[in-house]
PDB file of C-alpha atoms in Angstrom:
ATOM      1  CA  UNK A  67      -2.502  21.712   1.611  1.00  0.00           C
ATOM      2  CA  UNK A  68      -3.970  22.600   4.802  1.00  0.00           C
ATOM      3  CA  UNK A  69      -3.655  21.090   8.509  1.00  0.00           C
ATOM      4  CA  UNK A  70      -2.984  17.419   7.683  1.00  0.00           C
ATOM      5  CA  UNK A  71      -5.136  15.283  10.317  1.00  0.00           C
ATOM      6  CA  UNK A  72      -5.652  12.131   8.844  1.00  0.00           C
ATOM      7  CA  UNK A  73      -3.150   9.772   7.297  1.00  0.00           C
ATOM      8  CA  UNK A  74      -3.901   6.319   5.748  1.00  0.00           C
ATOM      9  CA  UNK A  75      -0.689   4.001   5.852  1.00  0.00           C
ATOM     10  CA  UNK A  76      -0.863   1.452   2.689  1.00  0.00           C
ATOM     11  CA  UNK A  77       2.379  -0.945   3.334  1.00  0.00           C
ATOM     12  CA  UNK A  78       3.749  -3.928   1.989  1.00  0.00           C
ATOM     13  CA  UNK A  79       4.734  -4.951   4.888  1.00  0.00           C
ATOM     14  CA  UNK A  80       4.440  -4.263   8.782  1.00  0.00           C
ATOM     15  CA  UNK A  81       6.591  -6.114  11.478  1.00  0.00           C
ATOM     16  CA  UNK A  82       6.058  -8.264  13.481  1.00  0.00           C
ATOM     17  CA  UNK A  83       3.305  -9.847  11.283  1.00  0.00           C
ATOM     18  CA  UNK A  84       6.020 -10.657   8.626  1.00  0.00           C
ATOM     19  CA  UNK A  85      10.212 -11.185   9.761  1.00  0.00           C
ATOM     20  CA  UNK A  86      11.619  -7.938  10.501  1.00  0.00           C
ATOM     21  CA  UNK A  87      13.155  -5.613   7.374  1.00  0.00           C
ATOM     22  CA  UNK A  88      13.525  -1.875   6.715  1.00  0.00           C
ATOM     23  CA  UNK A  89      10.073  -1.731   5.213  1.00  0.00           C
ATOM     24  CA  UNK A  90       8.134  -3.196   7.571  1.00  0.00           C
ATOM     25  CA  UNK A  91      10.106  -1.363  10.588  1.00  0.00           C
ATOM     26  CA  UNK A  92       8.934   1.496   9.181  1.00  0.00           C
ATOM     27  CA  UNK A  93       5.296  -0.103   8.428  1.00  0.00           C
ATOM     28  CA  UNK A  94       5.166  -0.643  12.339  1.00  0.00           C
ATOM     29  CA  UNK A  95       6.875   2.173  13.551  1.00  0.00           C
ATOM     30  CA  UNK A  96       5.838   5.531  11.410  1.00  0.00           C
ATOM     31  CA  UNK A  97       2.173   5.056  12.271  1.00  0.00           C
ATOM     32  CA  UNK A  98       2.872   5.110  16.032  1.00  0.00           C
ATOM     33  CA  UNK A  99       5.080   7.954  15.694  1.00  0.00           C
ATOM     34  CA  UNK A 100       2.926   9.993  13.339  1.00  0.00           C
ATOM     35  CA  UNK A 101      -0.168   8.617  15.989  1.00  0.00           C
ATOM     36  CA  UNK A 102       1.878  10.170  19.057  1.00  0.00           C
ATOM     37  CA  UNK A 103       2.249  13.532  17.282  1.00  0.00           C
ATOM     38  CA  UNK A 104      -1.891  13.904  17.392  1.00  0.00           C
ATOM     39  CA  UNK A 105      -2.567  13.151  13.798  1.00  0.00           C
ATOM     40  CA  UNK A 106      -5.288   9.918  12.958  1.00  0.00           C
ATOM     41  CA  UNK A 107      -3.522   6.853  11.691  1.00  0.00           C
ATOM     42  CA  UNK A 108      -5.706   3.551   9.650  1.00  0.00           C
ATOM     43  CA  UNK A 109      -2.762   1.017   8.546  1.00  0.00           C
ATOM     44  CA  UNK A 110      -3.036  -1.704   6.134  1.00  0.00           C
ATOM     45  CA  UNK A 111      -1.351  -4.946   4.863  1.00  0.00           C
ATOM     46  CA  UNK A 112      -1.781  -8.036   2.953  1.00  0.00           C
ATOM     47  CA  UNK A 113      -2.354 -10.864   5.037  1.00  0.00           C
ATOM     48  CA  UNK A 114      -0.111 -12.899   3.593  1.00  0.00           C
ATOM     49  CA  UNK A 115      -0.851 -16.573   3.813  1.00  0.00           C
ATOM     50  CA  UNK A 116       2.271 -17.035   6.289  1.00  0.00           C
ATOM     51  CA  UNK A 117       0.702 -14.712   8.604  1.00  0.00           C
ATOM     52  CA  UNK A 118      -0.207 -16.622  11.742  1.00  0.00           C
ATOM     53  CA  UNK A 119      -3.466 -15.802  12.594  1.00  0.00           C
ATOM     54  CA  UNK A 120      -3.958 -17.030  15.977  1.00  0.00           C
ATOM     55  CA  UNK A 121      -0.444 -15.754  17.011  1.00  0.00           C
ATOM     56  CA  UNK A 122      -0.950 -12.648  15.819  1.00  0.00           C
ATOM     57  CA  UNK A 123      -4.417 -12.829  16.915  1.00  0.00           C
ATOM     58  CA  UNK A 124      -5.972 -11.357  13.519  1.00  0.00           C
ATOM     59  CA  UNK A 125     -10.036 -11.524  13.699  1.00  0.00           C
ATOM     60  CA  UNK A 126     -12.666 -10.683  10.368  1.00  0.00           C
ATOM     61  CA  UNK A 127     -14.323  -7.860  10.757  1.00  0.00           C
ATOM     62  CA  UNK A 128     -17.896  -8.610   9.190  1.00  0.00           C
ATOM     63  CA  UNK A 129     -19.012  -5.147   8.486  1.00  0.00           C
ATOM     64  CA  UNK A 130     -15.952  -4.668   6.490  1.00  0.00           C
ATOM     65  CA  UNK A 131     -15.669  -7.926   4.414  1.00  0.00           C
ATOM     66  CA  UNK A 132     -18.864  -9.213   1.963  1.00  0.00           C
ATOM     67  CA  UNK A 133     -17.940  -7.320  -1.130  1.00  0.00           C
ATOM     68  CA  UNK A 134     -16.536  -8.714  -4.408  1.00  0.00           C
ATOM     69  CA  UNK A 135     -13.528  -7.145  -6.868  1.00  0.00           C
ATOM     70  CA  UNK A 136     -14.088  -7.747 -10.147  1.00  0.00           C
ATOM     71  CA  UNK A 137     -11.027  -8.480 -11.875  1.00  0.00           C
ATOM     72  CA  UNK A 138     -11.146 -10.125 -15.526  1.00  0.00           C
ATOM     73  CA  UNK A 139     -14.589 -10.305 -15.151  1.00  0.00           C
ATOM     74  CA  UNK A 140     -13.705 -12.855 -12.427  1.00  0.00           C
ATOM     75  CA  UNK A 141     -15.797 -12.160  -8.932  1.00  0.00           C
ATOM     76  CA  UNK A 142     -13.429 -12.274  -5.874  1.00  0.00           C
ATOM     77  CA  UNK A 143     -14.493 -11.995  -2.201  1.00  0.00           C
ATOM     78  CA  UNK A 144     -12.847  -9.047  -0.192  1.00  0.00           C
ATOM     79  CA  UNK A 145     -12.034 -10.379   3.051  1.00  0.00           C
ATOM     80  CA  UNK A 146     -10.949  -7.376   5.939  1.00  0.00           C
ATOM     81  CA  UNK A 147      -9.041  -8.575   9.424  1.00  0.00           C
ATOM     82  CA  UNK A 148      -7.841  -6.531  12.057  1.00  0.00           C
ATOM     83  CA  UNK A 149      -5.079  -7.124  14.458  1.00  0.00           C
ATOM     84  CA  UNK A 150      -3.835  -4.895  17.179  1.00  0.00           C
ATOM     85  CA  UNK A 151      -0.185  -3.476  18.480  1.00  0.00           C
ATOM     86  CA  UNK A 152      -1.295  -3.021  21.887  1.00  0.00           C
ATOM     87  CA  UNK A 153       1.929  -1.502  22.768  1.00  0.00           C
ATOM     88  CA  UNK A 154       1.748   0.939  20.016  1.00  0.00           C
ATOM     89  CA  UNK A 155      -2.255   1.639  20.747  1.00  0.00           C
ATOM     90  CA  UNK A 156      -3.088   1.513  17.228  1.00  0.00           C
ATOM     91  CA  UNK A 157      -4.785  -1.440  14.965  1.00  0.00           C
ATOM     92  CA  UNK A 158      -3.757  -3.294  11.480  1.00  0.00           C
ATOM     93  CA  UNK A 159      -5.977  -3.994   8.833  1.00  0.00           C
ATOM     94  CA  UNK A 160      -5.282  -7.134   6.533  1.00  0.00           C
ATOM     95  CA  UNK A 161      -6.740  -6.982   3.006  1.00  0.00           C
ATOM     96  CA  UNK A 162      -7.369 -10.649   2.148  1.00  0.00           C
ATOM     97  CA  UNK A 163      -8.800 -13.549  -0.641  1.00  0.00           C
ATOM     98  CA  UNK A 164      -8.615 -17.128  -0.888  1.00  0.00           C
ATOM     99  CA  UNK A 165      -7.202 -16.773  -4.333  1.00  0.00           C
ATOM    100  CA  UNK A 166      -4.685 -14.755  -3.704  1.00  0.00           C
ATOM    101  CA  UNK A 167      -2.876 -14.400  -0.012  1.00  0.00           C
ATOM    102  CA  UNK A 168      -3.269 -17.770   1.635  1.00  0.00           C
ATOM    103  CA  UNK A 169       0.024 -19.518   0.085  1.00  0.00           C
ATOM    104  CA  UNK A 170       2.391 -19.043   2.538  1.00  0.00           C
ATOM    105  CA  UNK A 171       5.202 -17.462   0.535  1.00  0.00           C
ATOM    106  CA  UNK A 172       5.088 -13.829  -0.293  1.00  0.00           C
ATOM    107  CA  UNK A 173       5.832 -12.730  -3.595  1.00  0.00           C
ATOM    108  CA  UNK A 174       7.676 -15.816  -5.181  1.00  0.00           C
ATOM    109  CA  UNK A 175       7.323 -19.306  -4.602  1.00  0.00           C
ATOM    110  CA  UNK A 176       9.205 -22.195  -3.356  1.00  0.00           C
ATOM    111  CA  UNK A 177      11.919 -22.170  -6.227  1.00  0.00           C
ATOM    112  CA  UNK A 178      12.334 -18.343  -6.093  1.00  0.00           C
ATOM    113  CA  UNK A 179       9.498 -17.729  -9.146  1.00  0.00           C
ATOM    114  CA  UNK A 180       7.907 -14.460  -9.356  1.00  0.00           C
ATOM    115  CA  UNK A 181       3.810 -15.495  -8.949  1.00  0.00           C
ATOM    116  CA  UNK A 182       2.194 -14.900 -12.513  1.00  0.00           C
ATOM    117  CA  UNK A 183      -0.412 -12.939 -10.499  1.00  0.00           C
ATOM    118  CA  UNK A 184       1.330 -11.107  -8.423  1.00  0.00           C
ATOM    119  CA  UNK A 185       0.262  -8.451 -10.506  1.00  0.00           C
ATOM    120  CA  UNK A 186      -3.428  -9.053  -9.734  1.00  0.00           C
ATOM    121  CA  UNK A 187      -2.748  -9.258  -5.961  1.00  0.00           C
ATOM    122  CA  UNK A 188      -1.553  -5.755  -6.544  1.00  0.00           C
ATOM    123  CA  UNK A 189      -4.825  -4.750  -8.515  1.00  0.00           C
ATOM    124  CA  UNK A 190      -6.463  -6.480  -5.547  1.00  0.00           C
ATOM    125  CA  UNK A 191      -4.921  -4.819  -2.383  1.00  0.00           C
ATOM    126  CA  UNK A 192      -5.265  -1.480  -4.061  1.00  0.00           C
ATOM    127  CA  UNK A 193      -8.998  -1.681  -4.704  1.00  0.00           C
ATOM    128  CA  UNK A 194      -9.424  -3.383  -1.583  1.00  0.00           C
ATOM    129  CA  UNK A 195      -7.905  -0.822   0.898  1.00  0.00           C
ATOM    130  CA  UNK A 196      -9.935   2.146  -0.660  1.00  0.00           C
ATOM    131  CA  UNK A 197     -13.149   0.528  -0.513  1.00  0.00           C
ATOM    132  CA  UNK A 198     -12.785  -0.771   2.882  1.00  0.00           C
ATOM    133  CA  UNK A 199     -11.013   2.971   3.540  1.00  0.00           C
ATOM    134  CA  UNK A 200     -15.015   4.119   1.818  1.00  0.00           C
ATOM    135  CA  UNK A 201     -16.610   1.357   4.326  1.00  0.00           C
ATOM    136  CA  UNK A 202     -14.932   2.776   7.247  1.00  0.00           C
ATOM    137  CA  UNK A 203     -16.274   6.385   6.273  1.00  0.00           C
ATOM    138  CA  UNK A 204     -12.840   8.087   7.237  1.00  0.00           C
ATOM    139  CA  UNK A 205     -11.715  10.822   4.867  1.00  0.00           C
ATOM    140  CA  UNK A 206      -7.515  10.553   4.712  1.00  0.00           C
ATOM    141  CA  UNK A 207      -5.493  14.302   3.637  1.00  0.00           C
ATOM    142  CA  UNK A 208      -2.371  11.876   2.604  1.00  0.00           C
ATOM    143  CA  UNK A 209      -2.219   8.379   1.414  1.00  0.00           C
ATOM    144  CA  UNK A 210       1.376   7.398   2.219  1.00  0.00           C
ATOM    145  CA  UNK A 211       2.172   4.047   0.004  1.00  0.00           C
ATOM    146  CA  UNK A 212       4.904   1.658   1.104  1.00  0.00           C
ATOM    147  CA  UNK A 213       6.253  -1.225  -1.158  1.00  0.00           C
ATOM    148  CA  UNK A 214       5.471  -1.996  -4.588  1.00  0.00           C
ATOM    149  CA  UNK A 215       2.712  -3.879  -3.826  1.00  0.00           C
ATOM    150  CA  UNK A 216       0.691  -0.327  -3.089  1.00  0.00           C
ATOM    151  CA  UNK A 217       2.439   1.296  -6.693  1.00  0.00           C
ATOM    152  CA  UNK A 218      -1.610   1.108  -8.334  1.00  0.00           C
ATOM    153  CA  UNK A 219      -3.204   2.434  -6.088  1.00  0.00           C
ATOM    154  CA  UNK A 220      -2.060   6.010  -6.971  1.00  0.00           C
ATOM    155  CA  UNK A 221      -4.131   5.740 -10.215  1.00  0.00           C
ATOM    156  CA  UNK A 222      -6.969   4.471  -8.567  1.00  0.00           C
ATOM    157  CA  UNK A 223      -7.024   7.054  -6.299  1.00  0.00           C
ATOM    158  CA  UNK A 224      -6.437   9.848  -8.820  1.00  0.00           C
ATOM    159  CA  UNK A 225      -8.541   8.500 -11.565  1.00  0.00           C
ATOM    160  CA  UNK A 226     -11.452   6.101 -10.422  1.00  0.00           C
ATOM    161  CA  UNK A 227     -11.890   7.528  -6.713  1.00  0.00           C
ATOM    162  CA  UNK A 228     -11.070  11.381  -7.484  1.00  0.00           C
ATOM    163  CA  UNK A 229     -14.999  12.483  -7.468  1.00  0.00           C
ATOM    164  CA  UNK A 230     -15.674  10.162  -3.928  1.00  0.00           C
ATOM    165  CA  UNK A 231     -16.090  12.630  -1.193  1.00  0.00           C
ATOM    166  CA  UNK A 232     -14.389  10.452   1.265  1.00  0.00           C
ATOM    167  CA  UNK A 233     -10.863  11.173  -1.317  1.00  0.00           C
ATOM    168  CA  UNK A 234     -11.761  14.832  -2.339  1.00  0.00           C
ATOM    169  CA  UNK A 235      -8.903  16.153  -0.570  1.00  0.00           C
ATOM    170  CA  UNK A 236      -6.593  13.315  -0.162  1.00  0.00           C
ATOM    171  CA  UNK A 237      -2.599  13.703  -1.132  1.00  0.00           C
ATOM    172  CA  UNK A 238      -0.609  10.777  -2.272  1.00  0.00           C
ATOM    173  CA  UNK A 239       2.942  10.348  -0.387  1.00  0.00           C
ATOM    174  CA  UNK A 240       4.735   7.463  -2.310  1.00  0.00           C
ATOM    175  CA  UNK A 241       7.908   5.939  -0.571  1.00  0.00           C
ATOM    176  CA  UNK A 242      10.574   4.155  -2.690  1.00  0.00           C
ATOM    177  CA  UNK A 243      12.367   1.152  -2.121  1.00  0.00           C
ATOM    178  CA  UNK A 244      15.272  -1.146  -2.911  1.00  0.00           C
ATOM    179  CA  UNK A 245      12.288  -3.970  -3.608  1.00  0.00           C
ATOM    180  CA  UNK A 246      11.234  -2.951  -7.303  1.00  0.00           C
ATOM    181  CA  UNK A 247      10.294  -6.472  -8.829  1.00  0.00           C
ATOM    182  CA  UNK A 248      13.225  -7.347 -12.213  1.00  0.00           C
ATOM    183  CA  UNK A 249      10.605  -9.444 -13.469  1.00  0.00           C
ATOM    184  CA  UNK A 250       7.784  -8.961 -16.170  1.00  0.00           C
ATOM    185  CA  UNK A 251       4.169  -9.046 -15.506  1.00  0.00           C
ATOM    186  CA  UNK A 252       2.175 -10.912 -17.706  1.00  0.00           C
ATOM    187  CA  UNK A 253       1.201  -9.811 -21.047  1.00  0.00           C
ATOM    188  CA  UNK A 254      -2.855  -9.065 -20.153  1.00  0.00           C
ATOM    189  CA  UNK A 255      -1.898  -7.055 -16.955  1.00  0.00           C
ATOM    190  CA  UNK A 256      -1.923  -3.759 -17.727  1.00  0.00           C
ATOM    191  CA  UNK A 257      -5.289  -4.611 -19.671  1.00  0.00           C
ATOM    192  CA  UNK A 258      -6.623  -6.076 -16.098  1.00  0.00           C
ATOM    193  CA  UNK A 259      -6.005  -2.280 -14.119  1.00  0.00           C
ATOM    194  CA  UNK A 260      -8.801  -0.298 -15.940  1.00  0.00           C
ATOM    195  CA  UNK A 261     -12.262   0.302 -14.124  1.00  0.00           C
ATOM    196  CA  UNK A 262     -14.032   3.354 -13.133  1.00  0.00           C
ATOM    197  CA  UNK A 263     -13.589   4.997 -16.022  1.00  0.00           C
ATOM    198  CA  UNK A 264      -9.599   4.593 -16.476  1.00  0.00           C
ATOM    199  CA  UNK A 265      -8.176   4.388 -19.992  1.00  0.00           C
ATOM    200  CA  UNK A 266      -5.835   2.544 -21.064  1.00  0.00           C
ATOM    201  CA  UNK A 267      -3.929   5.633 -22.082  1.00  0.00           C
ATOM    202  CA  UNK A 268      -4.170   6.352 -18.236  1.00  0.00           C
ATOM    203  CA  UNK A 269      -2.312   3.246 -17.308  1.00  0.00           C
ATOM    204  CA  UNK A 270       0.255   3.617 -19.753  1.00  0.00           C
ATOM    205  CA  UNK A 271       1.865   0.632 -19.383  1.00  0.00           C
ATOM    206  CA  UNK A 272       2.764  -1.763 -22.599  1.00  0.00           C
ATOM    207  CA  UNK A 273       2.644  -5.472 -22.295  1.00  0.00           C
ATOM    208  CA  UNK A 274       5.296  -7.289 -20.293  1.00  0.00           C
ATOM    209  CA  UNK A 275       5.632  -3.786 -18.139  1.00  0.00           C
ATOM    210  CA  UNK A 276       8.124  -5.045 -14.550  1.00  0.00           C
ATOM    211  CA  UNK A 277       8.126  -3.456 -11.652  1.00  0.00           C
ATOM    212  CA  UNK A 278      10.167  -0.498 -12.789  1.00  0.00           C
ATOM    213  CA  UNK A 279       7.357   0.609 -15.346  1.00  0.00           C
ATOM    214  CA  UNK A 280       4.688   0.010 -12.344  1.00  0.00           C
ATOM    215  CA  UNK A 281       7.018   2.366  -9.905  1.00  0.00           C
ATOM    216  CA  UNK A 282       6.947   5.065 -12.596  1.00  0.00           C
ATOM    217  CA  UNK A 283       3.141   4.986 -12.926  1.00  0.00           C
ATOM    218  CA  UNK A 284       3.024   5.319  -9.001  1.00  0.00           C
ATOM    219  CA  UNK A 285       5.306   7.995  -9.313  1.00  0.00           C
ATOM    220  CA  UNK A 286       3.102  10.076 -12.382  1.00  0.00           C
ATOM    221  CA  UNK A 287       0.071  10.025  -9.912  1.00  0.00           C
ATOM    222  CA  UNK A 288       1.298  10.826  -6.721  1.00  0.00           C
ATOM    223  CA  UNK A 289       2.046  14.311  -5.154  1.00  0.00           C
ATOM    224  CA  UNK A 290       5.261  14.256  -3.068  1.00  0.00           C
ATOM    225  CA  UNK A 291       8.102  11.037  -3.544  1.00  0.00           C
ATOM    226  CA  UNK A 292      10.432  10.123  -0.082  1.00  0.00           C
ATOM    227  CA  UNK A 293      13.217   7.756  -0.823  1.00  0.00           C
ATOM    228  CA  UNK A 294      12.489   5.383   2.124  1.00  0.00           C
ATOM    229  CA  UNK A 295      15.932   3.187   1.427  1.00  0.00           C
ATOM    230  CA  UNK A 296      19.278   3.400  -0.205  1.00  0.00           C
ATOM    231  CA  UNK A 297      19.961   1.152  -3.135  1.00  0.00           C
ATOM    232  CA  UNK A 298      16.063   2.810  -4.936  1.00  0.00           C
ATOM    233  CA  UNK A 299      16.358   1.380  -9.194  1.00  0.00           C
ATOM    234  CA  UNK A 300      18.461   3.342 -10.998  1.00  0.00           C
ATOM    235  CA  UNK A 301      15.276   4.584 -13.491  1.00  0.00           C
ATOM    236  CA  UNK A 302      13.054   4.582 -11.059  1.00  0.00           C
ATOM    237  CA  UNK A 303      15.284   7.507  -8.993  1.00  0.00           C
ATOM    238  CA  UNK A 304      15.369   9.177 -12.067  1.00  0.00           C
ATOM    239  CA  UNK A 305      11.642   8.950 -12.914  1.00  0.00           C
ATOM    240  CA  UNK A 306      11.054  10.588  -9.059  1.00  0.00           C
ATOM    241  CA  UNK A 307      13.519  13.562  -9.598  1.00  0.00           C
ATOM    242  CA  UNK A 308      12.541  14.096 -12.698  1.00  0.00           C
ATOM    243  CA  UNK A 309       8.599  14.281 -11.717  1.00  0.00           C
ATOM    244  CA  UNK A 310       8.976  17.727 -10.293  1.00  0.00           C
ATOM    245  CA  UNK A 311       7.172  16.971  -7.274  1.00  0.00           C
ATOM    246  CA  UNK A 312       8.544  17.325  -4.018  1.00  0.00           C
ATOM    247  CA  UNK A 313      10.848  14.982  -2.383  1.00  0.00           C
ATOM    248  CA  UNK A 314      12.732  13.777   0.530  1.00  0.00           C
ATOM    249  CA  UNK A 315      15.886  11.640   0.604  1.00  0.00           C
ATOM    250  CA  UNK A 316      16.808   8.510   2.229  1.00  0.00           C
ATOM    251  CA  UNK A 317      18.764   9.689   5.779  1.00  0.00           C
ATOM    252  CA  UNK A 318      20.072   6.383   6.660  1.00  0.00           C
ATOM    253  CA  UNK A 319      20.902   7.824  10.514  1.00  0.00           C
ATOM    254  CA  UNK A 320      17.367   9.359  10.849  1.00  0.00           C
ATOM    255  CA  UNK A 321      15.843   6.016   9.655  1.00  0.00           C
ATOM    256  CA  UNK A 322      18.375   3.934  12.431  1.00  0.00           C
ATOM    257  CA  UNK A 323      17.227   6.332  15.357  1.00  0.00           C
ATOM    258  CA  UNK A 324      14.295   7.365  14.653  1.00  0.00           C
ATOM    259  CA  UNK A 325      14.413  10.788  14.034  1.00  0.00           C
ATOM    260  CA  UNK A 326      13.448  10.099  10.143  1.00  0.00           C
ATOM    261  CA  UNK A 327       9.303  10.613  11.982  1.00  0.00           C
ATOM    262  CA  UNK A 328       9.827  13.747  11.870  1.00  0.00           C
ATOM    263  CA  UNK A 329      10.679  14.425   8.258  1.00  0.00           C
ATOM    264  CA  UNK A 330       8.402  12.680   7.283  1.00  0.00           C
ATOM    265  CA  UNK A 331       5.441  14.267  10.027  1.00  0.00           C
ATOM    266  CA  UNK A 332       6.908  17.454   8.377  1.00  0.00           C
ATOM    267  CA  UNK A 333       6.412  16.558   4.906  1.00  0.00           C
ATOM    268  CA  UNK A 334       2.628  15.615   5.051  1.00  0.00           C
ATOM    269  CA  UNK A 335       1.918  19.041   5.759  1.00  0.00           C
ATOM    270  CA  UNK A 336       4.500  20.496   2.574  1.00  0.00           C
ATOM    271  CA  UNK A 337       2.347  18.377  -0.072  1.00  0.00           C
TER     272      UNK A 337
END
């Protein structure tokens, strides 16, 4: 592709708005980096009901929020904050909902059980960061998806957003983790994904899919892979290497000091 000027960071997680871990270390500090070597960065998040707000000093912006996802025919309100890393001179935006990111635990509850709609959160925070992306009016060349929590949003992008001027030219970077979910969605989920025009036969996913199934469809629909951890599923590293698209491995030293930025800064502009 050409000159790559824009990048859109869609993470799981960013530190320090959620306990530090190799995920979110990168969520904070790859945008900053990718910032300081002259290309525009937009990040975005859940926010998570254990987000402190006040601490973290996360505001709504109104322009943003006042829109509804439809998901099972079920209206919910999209909800955009925005926080700020002063010291890295660049802002956060939380995708939020009532329904789904105000319990305070992440992903599981108290007695370690997957959420039974963790799946729609995911259906949720995809939709929501490309129309707020749309709202904002700021065209991204690459997409770069962190955490499986982003692994729909490839198909969105692809399928329902692909004649939006604002995603004409965008490229989808997808970096793989050690955090693919073991359990099963429910049954309806992959019948919950479709809009815009999707097919069924474009989700491909059966009933009772898990997160291994969801990192493969992220994988079909994206245009370059990086291994962002050691330890990435078994199938799913398969699925990536298989794909034929281009990839990057996991350098554990360049990801300690640093240096990893660079790859990566170098890769946007291979896809």
């Amino acid at each position: 592709m050409g000159e790559v000027k824009r990048v859109l960071f869609v993470s799981s997680e960013i530190y320090p708005y959620l306990p530090e871990s190799p995920i979110g270390r990168i969520g904070r500090f790859l945008p900053q980096g990718v910032q300081e070597r002259k290309r525009e960065i937009r990040s975005f998040m859940p926010r998570y009901g254990c987000i402190n707000e006040r601490k973290n000093q996360l505001h709504e912006v109104i322009r943003l929020s006042g829109m509804n996802i439809v998901i099972s025919e079920i209206d919910r309100p999209l909800v955009i904050k925005v926080a700020s890393i002063s010291s890295a001179r660049m802002q956060v935006y939380f995708i939020d909902n009532d329904d789904y990111f105000h319990r305070k635990q992440i992903y599981c509850d108290e007695n370690g059980k997957f959420f039974e709609d963790n799946g729609e959160r995911a259906i949720f925070f995809a939709r929501g960061v490309l129309e707020t992306v749309k709202k904002l009016r700021w065209a991204p060349d690459v997409i770069h998806c962190h955490g499986w929590i982003s692994h729909i949003l490839p198909l969105y992008l692809k399928k329902a957003y692909r004649d939006d001027p604002i995603f004409a030219e965008s490229k989808i970077v997808l970096s793989l983790y050690d955090d693919t979910p073991a359990e099963r969605f429910p049954d309806d989920f992959a019948g919950k994904i479709p809009f815009g025009g999707i097919s069924p036969e474009d989700v491909g996913l059966g009933a009772g899919c898990d997160g291994t199934e969801l990192a493969k469809l992220a994988i079909r629909y994206s245009d370059g892979v990086i291994f962002g951890s050691k330890g990435v599923c078994g199938k799913v590293a398969e699925a990536a290497k298989a794909s034929g698209l281009p990839l990057l491995d996991c350098d554990s030293a360049a990801l300690e000091d640093g240096s990893y930025i660079d790859g990566y800064n170098a890769f946007y502009d291979k896809i």
